[in-house]
Short mmCIF file of C-alpha atoms in Angstrom, two decimals:
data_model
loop_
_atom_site.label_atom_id
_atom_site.label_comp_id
_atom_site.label_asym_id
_atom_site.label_seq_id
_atom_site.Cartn_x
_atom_site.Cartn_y
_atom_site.Cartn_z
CA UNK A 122 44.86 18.13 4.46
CA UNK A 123 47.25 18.38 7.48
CA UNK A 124 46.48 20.57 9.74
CA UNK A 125 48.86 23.69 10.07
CA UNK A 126 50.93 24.08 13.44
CA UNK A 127 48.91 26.80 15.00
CA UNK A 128 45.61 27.43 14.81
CA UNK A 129 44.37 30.04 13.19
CA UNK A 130 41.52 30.63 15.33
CA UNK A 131 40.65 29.94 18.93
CA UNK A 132 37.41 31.20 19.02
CA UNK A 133 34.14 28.99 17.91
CA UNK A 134 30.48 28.57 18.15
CA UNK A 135 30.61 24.81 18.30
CA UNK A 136 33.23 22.29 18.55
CA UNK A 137 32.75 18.74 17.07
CA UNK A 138 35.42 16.18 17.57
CA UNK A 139 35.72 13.23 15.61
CA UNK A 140 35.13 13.78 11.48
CA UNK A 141 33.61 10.26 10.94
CA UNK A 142 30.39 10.19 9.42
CA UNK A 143 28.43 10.87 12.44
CA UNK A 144 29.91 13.79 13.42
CA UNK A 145 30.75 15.40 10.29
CA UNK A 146 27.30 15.14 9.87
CA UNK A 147 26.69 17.25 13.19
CA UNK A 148 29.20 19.66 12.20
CA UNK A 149 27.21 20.02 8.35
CA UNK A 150 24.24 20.95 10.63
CA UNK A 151 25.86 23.35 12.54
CA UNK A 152 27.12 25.40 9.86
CA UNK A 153 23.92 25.00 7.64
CA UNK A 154 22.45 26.87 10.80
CA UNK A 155 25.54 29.53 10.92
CA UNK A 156 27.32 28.39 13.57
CA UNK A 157 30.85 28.82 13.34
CA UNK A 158 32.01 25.24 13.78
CA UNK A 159 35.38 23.83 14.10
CA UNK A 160 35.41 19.90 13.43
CA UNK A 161 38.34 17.80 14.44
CA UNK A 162 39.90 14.88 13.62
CA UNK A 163 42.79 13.10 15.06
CA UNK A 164 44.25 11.09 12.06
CA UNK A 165 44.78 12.48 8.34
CA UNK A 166 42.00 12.49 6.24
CA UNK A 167 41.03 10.13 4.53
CA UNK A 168 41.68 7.40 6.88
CA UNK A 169 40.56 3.56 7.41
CA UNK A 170 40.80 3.35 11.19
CA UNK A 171 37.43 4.14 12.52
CA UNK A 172 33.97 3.24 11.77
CA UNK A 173 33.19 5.24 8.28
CA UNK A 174 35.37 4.43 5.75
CA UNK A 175 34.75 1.89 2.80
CA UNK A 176 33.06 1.87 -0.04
CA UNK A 177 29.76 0.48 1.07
CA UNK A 178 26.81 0.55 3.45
CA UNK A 179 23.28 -0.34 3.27
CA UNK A 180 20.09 1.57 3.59
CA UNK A 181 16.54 0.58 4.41
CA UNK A 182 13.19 1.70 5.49
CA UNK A 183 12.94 -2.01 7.21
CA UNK A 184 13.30 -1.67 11.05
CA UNK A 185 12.12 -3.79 13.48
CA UNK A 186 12.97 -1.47 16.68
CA UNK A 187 10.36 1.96 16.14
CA UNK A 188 12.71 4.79 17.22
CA UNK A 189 14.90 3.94 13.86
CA UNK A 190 11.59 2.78 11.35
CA UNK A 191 10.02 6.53 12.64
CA UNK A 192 13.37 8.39 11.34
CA UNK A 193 14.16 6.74 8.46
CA UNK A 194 11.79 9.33 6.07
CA UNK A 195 13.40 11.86 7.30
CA UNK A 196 17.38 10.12 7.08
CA UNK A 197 16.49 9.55 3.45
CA UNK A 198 14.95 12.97 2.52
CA UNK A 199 18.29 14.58 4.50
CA UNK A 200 20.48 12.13 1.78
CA UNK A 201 18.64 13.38 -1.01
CA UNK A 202 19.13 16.65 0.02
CA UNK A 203 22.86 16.34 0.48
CA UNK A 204 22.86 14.74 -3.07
CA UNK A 205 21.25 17.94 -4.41
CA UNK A 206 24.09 20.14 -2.67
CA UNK A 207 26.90 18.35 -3.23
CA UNK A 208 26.36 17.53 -6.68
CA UNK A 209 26.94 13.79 -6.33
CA UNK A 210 25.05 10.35 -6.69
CA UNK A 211 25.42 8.82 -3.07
CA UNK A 212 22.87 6.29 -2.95
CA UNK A 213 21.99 3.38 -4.99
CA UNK A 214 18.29 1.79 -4.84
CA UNK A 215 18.62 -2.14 -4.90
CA UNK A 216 15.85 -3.29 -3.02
CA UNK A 217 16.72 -5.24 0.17
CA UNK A 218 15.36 -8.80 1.11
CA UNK A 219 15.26 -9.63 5.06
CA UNK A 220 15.20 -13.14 5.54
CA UNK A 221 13.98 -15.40 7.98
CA UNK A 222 11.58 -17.84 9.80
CA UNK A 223 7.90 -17.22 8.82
CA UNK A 224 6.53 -15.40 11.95
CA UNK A 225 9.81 -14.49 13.82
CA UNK A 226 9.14 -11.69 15.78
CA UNK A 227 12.06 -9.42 14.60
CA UNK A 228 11.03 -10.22 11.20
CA UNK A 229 7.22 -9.32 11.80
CA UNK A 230 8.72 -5.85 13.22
CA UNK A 231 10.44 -5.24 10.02
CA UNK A 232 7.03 -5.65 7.91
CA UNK A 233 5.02 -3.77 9.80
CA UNK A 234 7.73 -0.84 9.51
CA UNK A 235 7.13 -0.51 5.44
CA UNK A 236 3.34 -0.48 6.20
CA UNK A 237 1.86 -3.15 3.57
CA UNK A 238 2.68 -6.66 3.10
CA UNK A 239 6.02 -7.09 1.29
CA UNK A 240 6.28 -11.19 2.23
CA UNK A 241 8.33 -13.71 -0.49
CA UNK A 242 7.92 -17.05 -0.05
CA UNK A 243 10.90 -19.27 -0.95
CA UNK A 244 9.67 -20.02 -4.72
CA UNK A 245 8.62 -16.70 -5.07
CA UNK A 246 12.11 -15.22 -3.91
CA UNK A 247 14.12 -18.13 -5.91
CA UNK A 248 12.28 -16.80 -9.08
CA UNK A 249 12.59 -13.05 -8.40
CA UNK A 250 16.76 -13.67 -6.91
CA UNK A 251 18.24 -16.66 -8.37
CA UNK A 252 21.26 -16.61 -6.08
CA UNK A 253 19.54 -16.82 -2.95
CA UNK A 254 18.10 -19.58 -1.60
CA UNK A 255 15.71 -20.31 1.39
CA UNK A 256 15.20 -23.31 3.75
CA UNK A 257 11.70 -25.31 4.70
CA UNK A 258 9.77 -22.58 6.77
CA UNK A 259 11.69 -19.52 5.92
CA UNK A 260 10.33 -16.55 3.87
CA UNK A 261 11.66 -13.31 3.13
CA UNK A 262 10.56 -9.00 3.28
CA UNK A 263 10.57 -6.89 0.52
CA UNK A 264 12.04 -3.49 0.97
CA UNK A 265 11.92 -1.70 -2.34
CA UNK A 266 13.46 1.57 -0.44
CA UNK A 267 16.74 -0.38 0.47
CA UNK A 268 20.14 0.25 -1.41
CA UNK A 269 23.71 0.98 -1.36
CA UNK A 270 24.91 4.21 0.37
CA UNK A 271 28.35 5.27 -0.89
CA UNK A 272 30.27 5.89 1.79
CA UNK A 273 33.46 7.68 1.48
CA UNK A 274 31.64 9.33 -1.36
CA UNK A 275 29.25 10.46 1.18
CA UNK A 276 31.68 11.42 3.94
CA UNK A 277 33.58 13.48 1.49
CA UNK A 278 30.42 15.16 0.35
CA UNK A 279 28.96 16.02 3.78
CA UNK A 280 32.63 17.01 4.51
CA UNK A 281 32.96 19.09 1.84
CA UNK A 282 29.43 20.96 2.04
CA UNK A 283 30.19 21.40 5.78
CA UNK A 284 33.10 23.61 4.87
CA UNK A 285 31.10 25.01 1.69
CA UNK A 286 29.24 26.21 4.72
CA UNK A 287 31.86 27.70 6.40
CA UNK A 288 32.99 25.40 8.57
CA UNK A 289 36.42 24.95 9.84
CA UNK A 290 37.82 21.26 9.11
CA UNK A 291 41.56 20.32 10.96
CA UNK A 292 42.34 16.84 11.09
CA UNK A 293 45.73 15.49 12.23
CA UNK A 294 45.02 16.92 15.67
CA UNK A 295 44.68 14.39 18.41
CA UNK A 296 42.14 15.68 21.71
CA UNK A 297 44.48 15.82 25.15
CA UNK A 298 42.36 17.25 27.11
CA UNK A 299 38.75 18.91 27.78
CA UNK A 300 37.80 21.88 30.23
CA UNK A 301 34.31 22.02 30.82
CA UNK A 302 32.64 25.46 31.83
CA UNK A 303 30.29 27.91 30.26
CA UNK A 304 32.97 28.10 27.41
CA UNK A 305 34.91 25.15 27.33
CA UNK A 306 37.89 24.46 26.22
CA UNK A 307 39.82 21.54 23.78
CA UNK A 308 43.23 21.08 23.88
CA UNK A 309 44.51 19.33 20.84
CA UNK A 310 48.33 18.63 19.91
CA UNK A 311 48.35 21.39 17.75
CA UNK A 312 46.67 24.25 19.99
CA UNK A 313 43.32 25.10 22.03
CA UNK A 314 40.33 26.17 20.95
CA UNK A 315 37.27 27.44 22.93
CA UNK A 316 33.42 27.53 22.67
CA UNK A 317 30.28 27.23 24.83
CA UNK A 318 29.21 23.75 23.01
CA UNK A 319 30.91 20.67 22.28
CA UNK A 320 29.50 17.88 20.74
CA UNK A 321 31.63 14.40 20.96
CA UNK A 322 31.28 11.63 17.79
CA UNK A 323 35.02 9.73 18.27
CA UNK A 324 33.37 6.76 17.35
CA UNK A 325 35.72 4.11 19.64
CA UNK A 326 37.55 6.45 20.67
CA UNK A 327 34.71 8.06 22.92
CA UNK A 328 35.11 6.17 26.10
CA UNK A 329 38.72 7.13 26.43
CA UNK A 330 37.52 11.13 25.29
CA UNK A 331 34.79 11.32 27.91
CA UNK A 332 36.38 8.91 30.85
CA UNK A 333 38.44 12.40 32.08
CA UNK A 334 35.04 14.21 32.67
CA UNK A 335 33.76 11.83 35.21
CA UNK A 336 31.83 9.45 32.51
CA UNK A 337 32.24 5.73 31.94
CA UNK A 338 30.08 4.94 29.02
CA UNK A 339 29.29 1.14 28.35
CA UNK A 340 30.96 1.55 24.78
CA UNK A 341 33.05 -1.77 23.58
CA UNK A 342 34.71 -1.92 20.18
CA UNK A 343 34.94 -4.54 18.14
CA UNK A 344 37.11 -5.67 15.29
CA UNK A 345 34.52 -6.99 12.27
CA UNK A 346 35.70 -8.92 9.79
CA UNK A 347 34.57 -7.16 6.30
CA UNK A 348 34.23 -9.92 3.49
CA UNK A 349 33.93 -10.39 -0.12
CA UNK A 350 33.19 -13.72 -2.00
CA UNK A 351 34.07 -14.44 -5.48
CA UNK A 352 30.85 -15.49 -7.91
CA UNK A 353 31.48 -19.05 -9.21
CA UNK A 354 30.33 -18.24 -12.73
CA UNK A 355 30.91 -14.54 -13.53
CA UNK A 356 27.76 -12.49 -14.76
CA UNK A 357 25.25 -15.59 -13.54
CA UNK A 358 21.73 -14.22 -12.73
CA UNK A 359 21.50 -13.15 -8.84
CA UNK A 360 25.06 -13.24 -8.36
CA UNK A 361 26.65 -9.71 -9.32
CA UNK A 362 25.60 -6.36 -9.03
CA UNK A 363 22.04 -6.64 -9.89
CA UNK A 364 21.18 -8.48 -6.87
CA UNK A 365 19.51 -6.79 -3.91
CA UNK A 366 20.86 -5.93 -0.67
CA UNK A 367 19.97 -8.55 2.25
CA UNK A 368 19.74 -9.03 6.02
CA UNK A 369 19.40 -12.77 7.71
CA UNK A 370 17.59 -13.02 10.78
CA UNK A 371 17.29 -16.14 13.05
CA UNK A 372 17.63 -18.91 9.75
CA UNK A 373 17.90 -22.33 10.58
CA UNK A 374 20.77 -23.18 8.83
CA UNK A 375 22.73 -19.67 9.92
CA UNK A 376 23.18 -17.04 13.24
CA UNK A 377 21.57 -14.01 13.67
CA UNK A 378 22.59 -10.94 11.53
CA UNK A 379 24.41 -11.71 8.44
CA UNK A 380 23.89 -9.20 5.68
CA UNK A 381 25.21 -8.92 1.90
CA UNK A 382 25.57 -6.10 -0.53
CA UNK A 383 26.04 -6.64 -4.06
CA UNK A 384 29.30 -6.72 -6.45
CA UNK A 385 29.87 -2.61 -6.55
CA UNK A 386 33.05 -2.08 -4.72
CA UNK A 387 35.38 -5.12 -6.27
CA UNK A 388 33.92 -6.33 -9.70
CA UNK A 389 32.60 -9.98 -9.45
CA UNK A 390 33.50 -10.12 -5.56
CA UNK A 391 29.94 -10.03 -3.56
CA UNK A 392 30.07 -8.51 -0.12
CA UNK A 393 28.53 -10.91 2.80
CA UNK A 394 29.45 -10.28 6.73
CA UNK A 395 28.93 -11.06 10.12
CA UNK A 396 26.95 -8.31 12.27
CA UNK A 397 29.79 -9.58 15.06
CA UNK A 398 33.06 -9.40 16.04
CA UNK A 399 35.72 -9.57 18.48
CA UNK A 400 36.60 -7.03 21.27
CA UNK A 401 39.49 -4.83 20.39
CA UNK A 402 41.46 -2.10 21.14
CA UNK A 403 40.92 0.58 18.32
CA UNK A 404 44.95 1.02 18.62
CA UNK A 405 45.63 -2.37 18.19
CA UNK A 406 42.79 -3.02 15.72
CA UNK A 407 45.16 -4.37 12.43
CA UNK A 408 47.49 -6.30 15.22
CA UNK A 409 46.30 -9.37 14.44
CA UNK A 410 49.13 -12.29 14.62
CA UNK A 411 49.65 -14.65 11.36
CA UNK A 412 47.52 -17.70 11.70
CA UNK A 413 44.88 -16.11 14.31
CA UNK A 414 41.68 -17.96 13.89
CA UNK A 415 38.70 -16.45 12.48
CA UNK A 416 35.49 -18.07 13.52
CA UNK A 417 33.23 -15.52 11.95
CA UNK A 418 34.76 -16.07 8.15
CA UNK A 419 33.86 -20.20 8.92
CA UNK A 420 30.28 -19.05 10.29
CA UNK A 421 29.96 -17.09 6.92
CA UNK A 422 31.38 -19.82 4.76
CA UNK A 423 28.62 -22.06 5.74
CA UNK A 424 25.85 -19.42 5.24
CA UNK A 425 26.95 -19.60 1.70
CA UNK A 426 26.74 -22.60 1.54
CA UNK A 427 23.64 -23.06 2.78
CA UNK A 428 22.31 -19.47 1.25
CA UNK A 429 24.44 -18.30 -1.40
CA UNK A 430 25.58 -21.72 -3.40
CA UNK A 431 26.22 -19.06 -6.08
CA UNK A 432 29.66 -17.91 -4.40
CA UNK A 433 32.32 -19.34 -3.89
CA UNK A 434 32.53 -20.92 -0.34
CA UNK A 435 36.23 -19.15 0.88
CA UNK A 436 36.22 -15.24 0.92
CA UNK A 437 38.81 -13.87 -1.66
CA UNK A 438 39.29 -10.39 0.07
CA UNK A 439 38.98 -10.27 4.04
CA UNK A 440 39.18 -6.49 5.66
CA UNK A 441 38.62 -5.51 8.74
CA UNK A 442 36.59 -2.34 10.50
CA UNK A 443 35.12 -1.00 13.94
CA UNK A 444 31.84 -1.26 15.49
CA UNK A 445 31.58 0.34 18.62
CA UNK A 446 28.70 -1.46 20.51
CA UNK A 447 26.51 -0.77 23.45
CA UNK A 448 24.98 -3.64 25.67
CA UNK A 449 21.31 -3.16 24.29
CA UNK A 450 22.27 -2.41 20.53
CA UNK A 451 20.95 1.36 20.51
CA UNK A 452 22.67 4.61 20.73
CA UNK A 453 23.49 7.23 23.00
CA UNK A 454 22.63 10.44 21.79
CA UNK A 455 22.38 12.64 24.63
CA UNK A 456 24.10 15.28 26.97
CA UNK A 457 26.90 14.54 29.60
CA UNK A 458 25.17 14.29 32.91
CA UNK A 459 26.68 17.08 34.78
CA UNK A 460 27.67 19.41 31.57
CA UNK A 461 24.66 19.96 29.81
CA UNK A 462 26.66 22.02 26.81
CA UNK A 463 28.73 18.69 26.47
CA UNK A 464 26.63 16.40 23.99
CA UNK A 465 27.47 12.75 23.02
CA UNK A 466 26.98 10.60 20.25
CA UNK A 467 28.30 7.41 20.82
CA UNK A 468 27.38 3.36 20.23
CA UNK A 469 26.44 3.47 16.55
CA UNK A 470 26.34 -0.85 16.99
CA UNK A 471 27.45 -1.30 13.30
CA UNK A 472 24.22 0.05 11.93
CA UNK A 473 24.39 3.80 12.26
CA UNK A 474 25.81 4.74 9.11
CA UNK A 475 22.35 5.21 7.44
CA UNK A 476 20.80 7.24 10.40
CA UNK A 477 23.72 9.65 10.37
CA UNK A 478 21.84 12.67 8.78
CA UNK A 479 19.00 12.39 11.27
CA UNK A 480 21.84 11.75 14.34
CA UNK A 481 23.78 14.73 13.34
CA UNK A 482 20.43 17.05 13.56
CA UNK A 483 19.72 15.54 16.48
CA UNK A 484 23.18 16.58 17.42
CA UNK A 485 22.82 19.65 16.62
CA UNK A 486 19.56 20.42 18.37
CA UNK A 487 20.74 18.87 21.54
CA UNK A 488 23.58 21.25 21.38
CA UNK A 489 21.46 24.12 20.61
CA UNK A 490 19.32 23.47 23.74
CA UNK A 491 16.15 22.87 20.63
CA UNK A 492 13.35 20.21 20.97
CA UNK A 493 14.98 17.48 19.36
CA UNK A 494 13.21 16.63 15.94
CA UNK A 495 12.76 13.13 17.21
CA UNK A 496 12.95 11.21 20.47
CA UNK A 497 16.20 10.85 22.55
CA UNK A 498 14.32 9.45 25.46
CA UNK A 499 15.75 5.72 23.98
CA UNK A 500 18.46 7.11 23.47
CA UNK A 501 19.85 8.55 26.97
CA UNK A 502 23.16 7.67 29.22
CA UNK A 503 21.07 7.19 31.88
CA UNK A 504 19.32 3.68 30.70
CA UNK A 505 22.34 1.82 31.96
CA UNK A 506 22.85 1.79 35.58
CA UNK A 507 26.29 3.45 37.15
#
């Protein structure tokens, strides 16, 4: 869906830039509230570059940080509703186990965010979940809400509603440059476009977007390391795609933040990663020389091991994607400092993808000079000094 040579109009309401989920999600908002809104995107669609392609991502109601338990109703209500208007199943309820050391406090934050007592003990979970296993001490939450978002079924939908809307979708077109004013305007390599809001979603590509109007956001990307581990015996109970989803936190035998989905996207191939990576230039993401170790797929080798003695211990598919983190793990969502009709969505941390109905909104509101629906206060540029 190149984008043609010219544009065939210069004139918006809004202006989002960057079509990954986030901001396609802003844009859907926009033009659900008639705003003419133009949403760019600087590669081809579809692409694998950023943060939003794939197959796969989890949702939960299990949060152990408040901001994200309080707006999960209303992220999974939003879903629904984009199910009912695009036509399309985009979610599938699994049920999600968190696991970890009986009492850790991260773990305590997560119960108390479904509001009753969901707690497994390691017999209990071994019975209910054959595949997974827990150590001495270790127990495990039960989120019956959690499940499998599709996601490039979902970023097509949203997409494709957006425009149902009205909207105005041109991807191909790379951002040069930004003038700020009362009607700003964005210069891409196929033309200029004006309108008196702008809201900004690149995903990694946001520092380098924003840097030009005086703002240095604490944004670094990272390269992750997307895995998928072959069942030992085909079909075995807890192994394929009955299983539920799961999050590790603070195990004995295994690091903070490893998290599995079940065997939808490659049959018989379970997905398990590390909630880390490595620093990275988005350019140079897939630039990764022959023979370059990679410490996370060891880490995960010996959580299954330890965890998952139902897979196979050596991934059979490795794939890489983009986080873009910020130091304290929470996003910005928020206006630029000294252009208030500039707004900035930025530092999803690898677990955005879920919150992206509720982001958008809040998107949209900000840009809209609204009350936003929920709190940005923990959200805002200015919690990190400079």
């Amino acid at each position: 869906m190149a984008a043609p040579s010219q544009p065939q109009q210069a004139t918006y309401d809004a202006i989002v830039i960057g079509a990954g989920i986030q901001g396609s999600f802003a844009a859907y908002h926009l033009a659900r509230r008639h705003r003419d809104t133009l949403l760019l995107e600087q590669f081809i669609l579809p692409h694998s570059r950023g943060s939003s392609h794939g197959q796969s991502r989890i949702t939960r109601s299990a949060y152990s940080r408040l901001p994200y338990a309080r707006m999960m109703p209303d992220s999974f209500r939003l879903w629904q509703r984009l199910e009912a208007e695009a036509g399309t199943s985009l979610y599938r309820r699994t049920g999600l186990v968190v696991l970890g050391p009986a009492g850790d406090p991260e773990l305590e934050g997560c119960r108390r965010s479904l509001g009753a007592d969901h707690v497994l003990d390691a017999t209990t979970l071994a019975q209910r979940f054959p595949g997974l296993r827990l150590c001495a001490g270790e127990v495990a939450v039960w989120d019956d809400t959690g499940g499998v978002l599709f996601a490039d079924r979902a970023l097509r939908a949203v997409q494709d509603v957006f425009r149902r809307h009205g909207g105005t979708l041109r991807d191909g077109e790379k951002v040069l440059r930004i003038e700020p004013g009362a009607v700003l305007t964005v210069t891409t390599t196929a033309g200029a476009y004006r309108a008196p809001r702008l809201i900004i979603a690149a995903g990694a590509w946001t520092g380098a977007i924003v840097a030009p109007l005086g703002l240095h956001l604490l944004l670094q990307p990272l390269r992750i390391d997307v895995c998928y581990w072959r069942e030992k015996e085909p079909g075995s109970p807890g192994a394929g795609r009955d299983r539920p989803c799961f999050m590790a936190m603070g195990l004995s035998q295994a690091p903070h933040g490893v998290y599995g989905l079940p065997a939808l996207e490659y049959p018989g191939l379970v997905k398990v990663c590390y909630h880390h990576g490595s620093p990275v230039d988005p350019e140079e993401r897939d630039r990764v020389s022959p023979g370059t170790p990679r410490p996370d797929v060891a880490l995960l080798s010996s959580f299954i091991s330890s965890y998952l003695p139902v897979l196979e211990p050596r991934p059979a598919v490795v794939e890489t994607c983009l986080y873009t983190n910020t130091p304290d793990g929470d996003f910005i969502l928020d206006r630029h400092p000294k252009f208030s009709n500039i707004i900035i969505g930025a530092g999803f941390s690898g677990h955005g993808f879920k919150l992206a109905p509720v982001v958008g909104k809040l998107l949209c509101e900000l840009s809209l000079g609204e009350e936003p629906s929920h709190s940005t206060a923990p959200f805002a540029i200015t919690r990190f000094p400079g």
